[in-house]
Amino acid sequence: MTQADNMKGSKTIAVHWREEEKLYPPTRFIGQAYMTDPAVLERFSEKHFPECYNDYAELLDWFQYWHTTLDDSNPPFFKWFVGGKLNACYNCVDRHLEKQRNKTAFYFVPEPEGEPIEAWTYQMLYRRVNEVAAMLRDFCGLKRGDCVTLHLPMTMELPITMLACARLGVIHSEVFGGFSGKACADRIVDSASRVLITMDAYNRGGKLNDHKQKADIAIKAAAERGAKVDKVLVWRRYPGKYGSATPMVEGRDFFADEVLKDYRRQQVEPEVMDANDTLFIMYSSGTTGKPKGAQHCTGGYMAYVAGTSKYIQDIHPEDVYWCMADIGWITGHSYIVYGPLALGASSVLYEGAPNVPDAERPWRIAEALGVNIFHTSPTAIRGLRRAGSEGPAKYDYHFKHMTTVGEPIEPEVWRWYWEVVGKREAVIVDTWWQTENGGFLCTTVPGIHPMKPGSAGPGAPGIYPVIYDESGKEIPPGSGIAGNICIRNPWPGRMLTIWGDDERFVNVYYSRYIDPKSKGWRGWPYFAADGAVQAADGYYRILGRLDDVINVAGHRLGTKELESACLTVAEVAEAAVVPVPDEVKGVLPEVYVALHPGIEADERIAQKVEAAIIQDIGPIARPRRIWIVPDMPKTRSGKIMRRVLSALSASKDPGDVATLANPEIVETIRSLVQD
Ligand code: PRX
């Protein structure tokens, strides 16, 4: 039985979550927050849609104002701020020079702790971005509307190259640095890039990793599929010192730091872009099928990330903001680069892994730089929690605000984040959204709404979510029934389309619940493919991707709530639940857990896990097996690869695991499970 069959069988997803107590934001936070008056929410109500989003667009500098806020004449190809003209680089860099040229735009923190932290002021950024833009234009021949693939790790060259592209109106497509050459090739082919910008090497995991070798693999694989890259710019992590074992290819590969010398002090006028011109492509992190290039626009996207950075991240001019994601993901594009810089903030860019040289590294960085806004994922939080609770208290840092993003957070883990990392001083926002969305969809407004562990909260200002059942009937709040979460209305941060595939765009995100009789945007709900439940208070709890749902004897269980039950067992640090075919029940859950360091695997722990599942969810969810494993197979962005575990449980081939962060663990688990 496939996952799809598994989902068809029943009408509702069973929900067994316990309601969690709400916590109020610390008063000190509210005292300084940008949005504290609940009347503001009224301004973003449907009555004022779409004009409410003019407030976000007003945060930017426009060369020419828009004449139409939303053009919905050709759904679902919505256009925002039509007629408006602007440049993203100008908004992130140039316009801050007058008042704050000497303010730090980025703190670059190298992974080796002995290397100094670099503070890049807006002035320094302005100079370098202009020079790089001149190099891209004159040396690479790139011009407005071209697409260029970047495969850059977390160093200053990444945002600088992105901003230089934006200055020229060149569309950038950054491929996460941890991805393989083959994954990079897929994206070069799809985006038809002629130029690849990469780096020789970068520090991660305590060593200097050869990165340029992936460029050679990528270019060869792309060429085999008819996509010719004729120029490769190679930044050197340590200028002048080549850190890769791969030879440079004469006439094709060039050291960017060397070529750049010819462009010193050059200035490039920012291109006047249309609000609906493409700013970048970001391939979605789909684990199956051809990657989907989410094509994001200039005006709507910039307005949305600036607005949410201001009102949800609550970034003030004096704050030091650290989003510990990778710029190679949408979180980094929106909330390390474009959003914070549009506000003229100081953003931290950390090169490496959070546990190098030890798990207290993030707290030392926070202390050294005075970071007061911290943004990370449940995976990172679980990893830090696994290392122990003593760390944060030792360091003199104080967060006013913390974000969690990327997957549902178990209430246990949320409470640890609140108490230990945030020292009960920081408000927490749990922001639910996707690559395709540009920015947050569900979240509390931190100065207004109380927090509820494990729940993302209501729709973000101006976002009207709805939960539909399989037949398209609305599931009312408080019914305890889960369904498919959709967004009823368009919003400025949403992608324009899937790069080169309008039909797929309509099919994947809209075909599910279209009302053919409707006019304009009504009747075109955006289908997010996540399961969710809405409590009586209007808060949404995301249960995870619909294809993570397990159907046991016609009873749909969200894998996330089983995992959450596992995490109530003190010894358990991480849990993953996967479906395995069963002759009687169709599918049964099988559980994988990894323990906190220093704890020995032991049958009694497995029994405790089973008891916790039965207690929290019921005997229907009794797992077929519980495996205690040394670690979970993870993507480079830290998501647990349930697909791999599920294949192992079903005695199937786990497929290509080369892009995992820890491919070696697959064999360890296989021998445990299958031998
Ligand atoms: O299932 C949801 C989960 O991550 C998916 C989107 O992944 P991606 O496009 O890689 O973007 C991640 C960063 C925005 C969603 O469909 N997800 C994301 N944030 C949350 C979440 N699940 C629960 N709670 C969240 N806060």
GROMACS .gro file of C-alpha atoms in nm, residues 51 71 94 105 178 231 271 283 286 324 363 413 429 442 444 595 627 665:
model
   18
   51GLU     CA    1  -0.485   4.717   0.115
   71ASP     CA    2  -0.436   4.216  -0.938
   94ASP     CA    3   2.212   5.185  -0.040
  105ALA     CA    4   2.509   4.485   0.864
  178GLY     CA    5   2.567   2.098   0.176
  231LYS     CA    6   3.203   3.006  -1.658
  271GLU     CA    7   1.838   4.827  -1.199
  283TYR     CA    8   1.424   2.493  -0.508
  286GLY     CA    9   1.120   1.799  -0.164
  324MET     CA   10   2.099   3.008   1.290
  363TRP     CA   11   2.582   3.070   2.374
  413VAL     CA   12   1.114   2.058   2.360
  429VAL     CA   13   0.714   3.253   1.806
  442CYS     CA   14   0.091   3.107   1.099
  444THR     CA   15   0.153   3.452   1.713
  595LEU     CA   16   1.884   0.862   2.350
  627TRP     CA   17   1.431   0.060   1.774
  665ILE     CA   18   2.423   0.579   0.995
   0.00000   0.00000   0.00000
